[in-house]
mmCIF file of C-alpha atoms and ligand atoms in Angstrom:
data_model
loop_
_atom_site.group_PDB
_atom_site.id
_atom_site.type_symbol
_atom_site.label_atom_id
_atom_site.label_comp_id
_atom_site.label_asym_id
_atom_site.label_seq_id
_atom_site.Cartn_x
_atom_site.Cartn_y
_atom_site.Cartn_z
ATOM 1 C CA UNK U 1 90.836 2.166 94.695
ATOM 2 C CA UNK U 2 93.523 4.824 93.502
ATOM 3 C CA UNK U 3 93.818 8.036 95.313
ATOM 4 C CA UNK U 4 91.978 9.950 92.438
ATOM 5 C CA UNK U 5 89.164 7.289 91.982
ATOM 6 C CA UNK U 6 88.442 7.848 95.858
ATOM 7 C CA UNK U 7 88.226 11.756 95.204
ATOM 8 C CA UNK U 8 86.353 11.674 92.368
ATOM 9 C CA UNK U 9 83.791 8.769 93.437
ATOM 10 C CA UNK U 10 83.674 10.828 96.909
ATOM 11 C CA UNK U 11 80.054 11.041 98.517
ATOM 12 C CA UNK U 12 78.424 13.220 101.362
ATOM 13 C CA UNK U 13 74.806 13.246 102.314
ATOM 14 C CA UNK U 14 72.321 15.575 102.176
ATOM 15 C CA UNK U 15 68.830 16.364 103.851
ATOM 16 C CA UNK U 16 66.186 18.469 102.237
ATOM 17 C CA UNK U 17 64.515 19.304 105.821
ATOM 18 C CA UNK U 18 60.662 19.786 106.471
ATOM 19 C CA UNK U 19 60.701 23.537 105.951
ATOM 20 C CA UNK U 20 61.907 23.605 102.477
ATOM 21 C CA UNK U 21 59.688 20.687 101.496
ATOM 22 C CA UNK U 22 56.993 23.004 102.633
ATOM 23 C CA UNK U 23 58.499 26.799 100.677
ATOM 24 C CA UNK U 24 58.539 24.174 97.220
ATOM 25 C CA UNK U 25 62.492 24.566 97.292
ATOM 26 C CA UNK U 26 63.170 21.129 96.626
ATOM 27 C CA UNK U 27 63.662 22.177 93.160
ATOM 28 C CA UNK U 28 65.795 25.158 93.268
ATOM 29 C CA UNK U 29 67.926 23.276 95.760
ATOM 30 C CA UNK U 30 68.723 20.210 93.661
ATOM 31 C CA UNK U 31 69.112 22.571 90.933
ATOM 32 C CA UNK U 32 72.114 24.057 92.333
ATOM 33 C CA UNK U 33 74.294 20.901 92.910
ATOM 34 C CA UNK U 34 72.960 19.616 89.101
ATOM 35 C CA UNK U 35 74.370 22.740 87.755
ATOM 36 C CA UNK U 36 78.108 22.365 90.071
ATOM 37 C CA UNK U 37 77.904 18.736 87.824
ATOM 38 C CA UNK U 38 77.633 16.492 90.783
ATOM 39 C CA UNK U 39 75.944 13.319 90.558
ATOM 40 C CA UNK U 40 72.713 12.795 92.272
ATOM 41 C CA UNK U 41 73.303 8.837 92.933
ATOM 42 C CA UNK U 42 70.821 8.091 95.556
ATOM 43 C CA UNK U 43 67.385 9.994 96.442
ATOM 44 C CA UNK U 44 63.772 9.505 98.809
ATOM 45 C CA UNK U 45 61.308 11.090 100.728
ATOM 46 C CA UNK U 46 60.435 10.095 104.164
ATOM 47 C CA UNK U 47 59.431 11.062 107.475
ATOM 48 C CA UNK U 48 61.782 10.321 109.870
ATOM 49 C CA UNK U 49 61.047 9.364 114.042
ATOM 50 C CA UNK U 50 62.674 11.125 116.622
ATOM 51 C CA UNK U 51 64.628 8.509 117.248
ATOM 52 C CA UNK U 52 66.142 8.518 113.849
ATOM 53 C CA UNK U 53 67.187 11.871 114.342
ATOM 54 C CA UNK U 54 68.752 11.889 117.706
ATOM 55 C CA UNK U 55 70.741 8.721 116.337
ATOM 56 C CA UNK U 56 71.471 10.859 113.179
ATOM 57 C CA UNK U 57 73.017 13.455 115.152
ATOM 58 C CA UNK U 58 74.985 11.740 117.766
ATOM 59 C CA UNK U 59 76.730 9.622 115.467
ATOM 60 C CA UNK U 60 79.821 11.432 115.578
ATOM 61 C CA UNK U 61 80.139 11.452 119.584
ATOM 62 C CA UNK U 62 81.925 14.978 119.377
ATOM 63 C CA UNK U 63 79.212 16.743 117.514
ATOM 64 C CA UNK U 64 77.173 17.577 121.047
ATOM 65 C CA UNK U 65 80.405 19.758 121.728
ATOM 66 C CA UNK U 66 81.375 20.915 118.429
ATOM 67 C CA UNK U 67 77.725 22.188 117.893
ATOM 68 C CA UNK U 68 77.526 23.958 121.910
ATOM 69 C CA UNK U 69 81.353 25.633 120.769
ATOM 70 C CA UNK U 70 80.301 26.845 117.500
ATOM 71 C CA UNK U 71 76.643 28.219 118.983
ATOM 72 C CA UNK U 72 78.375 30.533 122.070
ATOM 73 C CA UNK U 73 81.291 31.578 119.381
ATOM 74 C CA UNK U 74 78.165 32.881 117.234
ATOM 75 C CA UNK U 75 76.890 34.609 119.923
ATOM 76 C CA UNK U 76 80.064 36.089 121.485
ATOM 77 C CA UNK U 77 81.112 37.465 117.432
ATOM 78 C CA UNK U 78 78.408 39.379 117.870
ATOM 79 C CA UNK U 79 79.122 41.103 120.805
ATOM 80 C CA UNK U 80 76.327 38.904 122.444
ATOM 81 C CA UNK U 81 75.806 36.820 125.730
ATOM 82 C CA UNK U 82 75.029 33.123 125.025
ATOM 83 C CA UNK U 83 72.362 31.255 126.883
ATOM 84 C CA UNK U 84 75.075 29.126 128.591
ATOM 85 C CA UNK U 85 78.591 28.963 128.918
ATOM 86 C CA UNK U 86 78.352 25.151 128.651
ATOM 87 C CA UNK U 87 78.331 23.701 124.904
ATOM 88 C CA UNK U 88 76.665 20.286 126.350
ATOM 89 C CA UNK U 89 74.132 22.147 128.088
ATOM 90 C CA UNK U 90 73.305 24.104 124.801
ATOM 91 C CA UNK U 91 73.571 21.280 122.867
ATOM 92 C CA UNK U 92 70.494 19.120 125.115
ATOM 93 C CA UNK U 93 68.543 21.507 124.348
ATOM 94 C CA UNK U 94 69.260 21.748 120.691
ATOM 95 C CA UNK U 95 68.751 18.106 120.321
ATOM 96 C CA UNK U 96 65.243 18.142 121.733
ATOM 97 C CA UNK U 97 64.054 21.212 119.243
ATOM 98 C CA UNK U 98 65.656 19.592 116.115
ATOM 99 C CA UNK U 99 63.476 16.327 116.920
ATOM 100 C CA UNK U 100 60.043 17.825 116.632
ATOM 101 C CA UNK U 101 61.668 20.276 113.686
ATOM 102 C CA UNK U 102 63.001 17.472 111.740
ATOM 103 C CA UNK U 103 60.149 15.136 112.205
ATOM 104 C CA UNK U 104 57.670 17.928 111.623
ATOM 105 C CA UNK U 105 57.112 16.629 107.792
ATOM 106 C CA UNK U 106 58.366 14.945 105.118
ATOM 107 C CA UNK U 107 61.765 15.427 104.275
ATOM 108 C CA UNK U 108 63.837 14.435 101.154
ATOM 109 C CA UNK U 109 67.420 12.171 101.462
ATOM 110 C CA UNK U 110 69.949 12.644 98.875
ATOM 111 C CA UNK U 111 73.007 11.003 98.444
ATOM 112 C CA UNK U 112 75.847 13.145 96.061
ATOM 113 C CA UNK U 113 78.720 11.932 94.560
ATOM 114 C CA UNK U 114 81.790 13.744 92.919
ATOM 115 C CA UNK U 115 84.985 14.799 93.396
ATOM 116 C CA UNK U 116 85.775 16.645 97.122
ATOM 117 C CA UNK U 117 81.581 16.059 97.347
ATOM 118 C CA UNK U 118 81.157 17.176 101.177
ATOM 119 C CA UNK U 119 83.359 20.260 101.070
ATOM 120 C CA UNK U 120 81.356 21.601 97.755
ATOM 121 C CA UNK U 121 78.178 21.093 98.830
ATOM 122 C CA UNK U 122 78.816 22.373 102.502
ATOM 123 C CA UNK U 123 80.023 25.406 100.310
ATOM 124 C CA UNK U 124 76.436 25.907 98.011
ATOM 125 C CA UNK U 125 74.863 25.416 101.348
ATOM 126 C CA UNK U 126 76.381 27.991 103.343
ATOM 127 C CA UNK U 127 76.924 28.414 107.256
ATOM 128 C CA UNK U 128 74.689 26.700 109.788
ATOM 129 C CA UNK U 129 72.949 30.636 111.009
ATOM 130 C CA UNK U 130 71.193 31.654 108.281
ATOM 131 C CA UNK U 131 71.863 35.629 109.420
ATOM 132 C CA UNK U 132 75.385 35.060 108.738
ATOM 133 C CA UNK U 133 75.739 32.650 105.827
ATOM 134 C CA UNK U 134 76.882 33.958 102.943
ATOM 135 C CA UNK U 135 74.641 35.251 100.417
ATOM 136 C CA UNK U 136 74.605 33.122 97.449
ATOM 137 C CA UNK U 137 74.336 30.014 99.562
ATOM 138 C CA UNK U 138 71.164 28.054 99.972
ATOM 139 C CA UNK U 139 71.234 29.377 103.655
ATOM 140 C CA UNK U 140 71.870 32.798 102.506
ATOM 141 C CA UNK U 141 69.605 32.980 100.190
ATOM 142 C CA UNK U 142 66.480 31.417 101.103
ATOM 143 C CA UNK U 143 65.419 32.062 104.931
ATOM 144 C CA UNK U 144 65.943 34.363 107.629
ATOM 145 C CA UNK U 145 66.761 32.943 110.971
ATOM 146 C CA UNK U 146 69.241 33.101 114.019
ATOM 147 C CA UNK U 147 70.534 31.740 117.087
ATOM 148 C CA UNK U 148 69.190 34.358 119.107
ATOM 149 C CA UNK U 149 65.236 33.954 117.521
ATOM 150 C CA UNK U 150 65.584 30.081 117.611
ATOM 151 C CA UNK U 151 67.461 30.170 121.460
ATOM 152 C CA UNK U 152 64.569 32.772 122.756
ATOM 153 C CA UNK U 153 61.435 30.389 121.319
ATOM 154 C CA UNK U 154 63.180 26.974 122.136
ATOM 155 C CA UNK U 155 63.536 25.574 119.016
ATOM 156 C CA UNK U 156 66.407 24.553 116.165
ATOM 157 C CA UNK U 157 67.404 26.751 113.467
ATOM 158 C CA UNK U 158 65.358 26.309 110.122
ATOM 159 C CA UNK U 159 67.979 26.273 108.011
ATOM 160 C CA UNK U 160 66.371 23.950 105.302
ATOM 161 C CA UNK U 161 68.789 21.488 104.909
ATOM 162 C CA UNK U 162 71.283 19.161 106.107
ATOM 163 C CA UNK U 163 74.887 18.210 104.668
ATOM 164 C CA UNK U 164 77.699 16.076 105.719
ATOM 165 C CA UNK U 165 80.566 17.925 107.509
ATOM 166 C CA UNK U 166 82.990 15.617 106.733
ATOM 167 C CA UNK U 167 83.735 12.569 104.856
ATOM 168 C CA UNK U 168 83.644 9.851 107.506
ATOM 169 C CA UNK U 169 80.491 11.703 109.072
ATOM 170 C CA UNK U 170 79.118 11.885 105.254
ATOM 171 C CA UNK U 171 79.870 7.765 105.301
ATOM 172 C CA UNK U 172 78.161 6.972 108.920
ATOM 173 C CA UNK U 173 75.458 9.055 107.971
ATOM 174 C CA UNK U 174 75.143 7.544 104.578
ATOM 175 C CA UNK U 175 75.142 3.979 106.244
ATOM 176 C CA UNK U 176 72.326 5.324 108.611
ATOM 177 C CA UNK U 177 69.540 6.247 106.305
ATOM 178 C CA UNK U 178 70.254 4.470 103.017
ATOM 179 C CA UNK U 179 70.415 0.413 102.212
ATOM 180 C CA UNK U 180 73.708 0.329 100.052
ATOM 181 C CA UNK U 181 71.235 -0.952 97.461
ATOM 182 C CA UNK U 182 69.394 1.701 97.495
ATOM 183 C CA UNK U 183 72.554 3.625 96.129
ATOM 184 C CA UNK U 184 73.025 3.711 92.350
ATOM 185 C CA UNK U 185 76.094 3.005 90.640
ATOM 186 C CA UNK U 186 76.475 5.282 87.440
ATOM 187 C CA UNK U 187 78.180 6.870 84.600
ATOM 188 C CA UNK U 188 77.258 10.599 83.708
ATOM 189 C CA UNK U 189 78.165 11.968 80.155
ATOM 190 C CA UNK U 190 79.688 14.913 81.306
ATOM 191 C CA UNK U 191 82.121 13.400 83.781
ATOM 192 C CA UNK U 192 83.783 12.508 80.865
ATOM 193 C CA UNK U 193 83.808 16.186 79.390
ATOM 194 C CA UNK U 194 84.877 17.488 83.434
ATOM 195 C CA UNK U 195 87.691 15.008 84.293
ATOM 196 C CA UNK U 196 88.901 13.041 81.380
ATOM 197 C CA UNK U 197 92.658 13.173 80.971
ATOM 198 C CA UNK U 198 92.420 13.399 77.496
ATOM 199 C CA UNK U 199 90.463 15.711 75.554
ATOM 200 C CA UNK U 200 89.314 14.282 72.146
ATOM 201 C CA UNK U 201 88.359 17.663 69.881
ATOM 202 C CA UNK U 202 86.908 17.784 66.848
ATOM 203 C CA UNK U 203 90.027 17.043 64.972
ATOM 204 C CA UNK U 204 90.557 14.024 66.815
ATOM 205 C CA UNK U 205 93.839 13.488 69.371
HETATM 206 P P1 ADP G 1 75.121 22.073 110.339
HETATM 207 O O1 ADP G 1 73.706 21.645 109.983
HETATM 208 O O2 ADP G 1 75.514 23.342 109.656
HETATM 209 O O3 ADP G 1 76.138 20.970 110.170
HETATM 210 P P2 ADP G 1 75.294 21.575 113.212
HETATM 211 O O4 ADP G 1 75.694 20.176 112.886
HETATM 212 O O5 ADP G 1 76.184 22.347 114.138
HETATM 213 O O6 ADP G 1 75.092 22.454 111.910
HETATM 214 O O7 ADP G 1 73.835 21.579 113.867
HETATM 215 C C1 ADP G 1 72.819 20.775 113.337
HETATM 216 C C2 ADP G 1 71.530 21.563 113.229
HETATM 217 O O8 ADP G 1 71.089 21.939 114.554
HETATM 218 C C3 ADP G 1 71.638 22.894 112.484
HETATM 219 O O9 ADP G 1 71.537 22.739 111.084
HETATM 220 C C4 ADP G 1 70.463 23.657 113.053
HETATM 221 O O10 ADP G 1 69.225 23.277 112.443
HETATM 222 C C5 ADP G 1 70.447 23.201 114.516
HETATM 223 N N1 ADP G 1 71.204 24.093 115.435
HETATM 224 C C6 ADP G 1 72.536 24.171 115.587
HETATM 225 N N2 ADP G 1 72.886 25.033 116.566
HETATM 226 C C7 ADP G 1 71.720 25.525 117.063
HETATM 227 C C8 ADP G 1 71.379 26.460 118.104
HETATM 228 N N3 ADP G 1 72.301 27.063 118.835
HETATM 229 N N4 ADP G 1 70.072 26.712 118.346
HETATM 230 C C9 ADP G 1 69.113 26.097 117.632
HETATM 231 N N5 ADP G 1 69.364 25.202 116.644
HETATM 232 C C10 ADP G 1 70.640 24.915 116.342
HETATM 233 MG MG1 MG G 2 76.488 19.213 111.195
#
């Protein structure tokens, strides 16, 4: 596959979590990456085990300290004290509240495909605390929630969805919820009108 095949047919996958299932956001989430012109190439509800989850998010085996880093830095920008100096110890306890939040109803799997997928869709979605992703984003736009409420009643951050953070997570993560036949192989029309080299007007070449 040439270099520009691989960005173009690049993939990352995406959760539509319990709580926006339950708002009716589905649509007005999958609007937004319709409307960007990516291609929606696999899709299904489900309700996933706890199990599923924890596997889901210890796939990458640095996430556990990526996530604990990234939670104190949120607090300490803020001129805040986190609930631990220790990013594993923050982490545990994550881990346990995003099992009963992700398996708390049914939840919808998308796979997207198009060129630099993950990075544009981590982009619509916005930053993992909804009080300080950008407005604009789904994150931003849709919910209110923080660190600090989530931390003080024990739970995860509703954030209403999930999206790769990079392309080899996007791949394991891929791998771990869909059957690669459940992944369609497609043309869209407008890909065409987007990314052709050549642009055919009305004149001809
Ligand atoms: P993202 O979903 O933006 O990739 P992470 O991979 O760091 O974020 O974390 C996974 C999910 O865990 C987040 O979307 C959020 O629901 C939850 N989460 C992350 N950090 C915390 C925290 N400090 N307290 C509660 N929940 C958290
Ligand atoms: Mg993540």
């Amino acid at each position: 596959m040439s270099h520009e095949t691989q960005i173009k047919g690049e993939r990352t996958f995406f959760i539509i979590k319990p709580d926006a299932v339950q708002r009716g956001l589905v649509g007005e989430i999958t609007k937004r990456f319709e409307r960007i012109g990516l291609k929606l190439v696999a899709v299904k509800t489900a309700v996933a085990t706890p199990e599923h989850v924890e596997a889901h998010y210890t796939l990458d085996p640095e996430w556990k300290r990526i996530t604990g880093e990234k939670t104190i830095a949120g607090y300490k920008k803020k001129g805040m004290t986190p609930p631990s100096e220790d990013p594993l110890e923050i982490t545990d306890a994550v881990l346990k509240g995003l099992k009963v939040y992700m398996t708390s109803g049914p939840i919808v799997c998308m796979v997207w495909e198009g060129p630099h997928a993950v990075k544009i869709v981590r982009k619509i979605v916005g930053g993992t605390e909804p009080l300080t992703s950008d407005v604009g984003t789904i994150r931003g736009d849709y919910v209110i929630d923080s660190y600090q409420m989530a931390d003080a009643d024990n739970r995860a951050v509703r954030n209403l969805v999930h999206a790769s953070g990079s392309v080899k997570e996007a791949e394991n993560e891929i791998k771990h919820w869909f059957k690669p036949e459940e992944i369609i192989d497609y043309k869209l029309i407008q890909e065409q009108v987007m990314y052709a080299p050549e642009i055919e007007g009305v004149f001809g070449k």
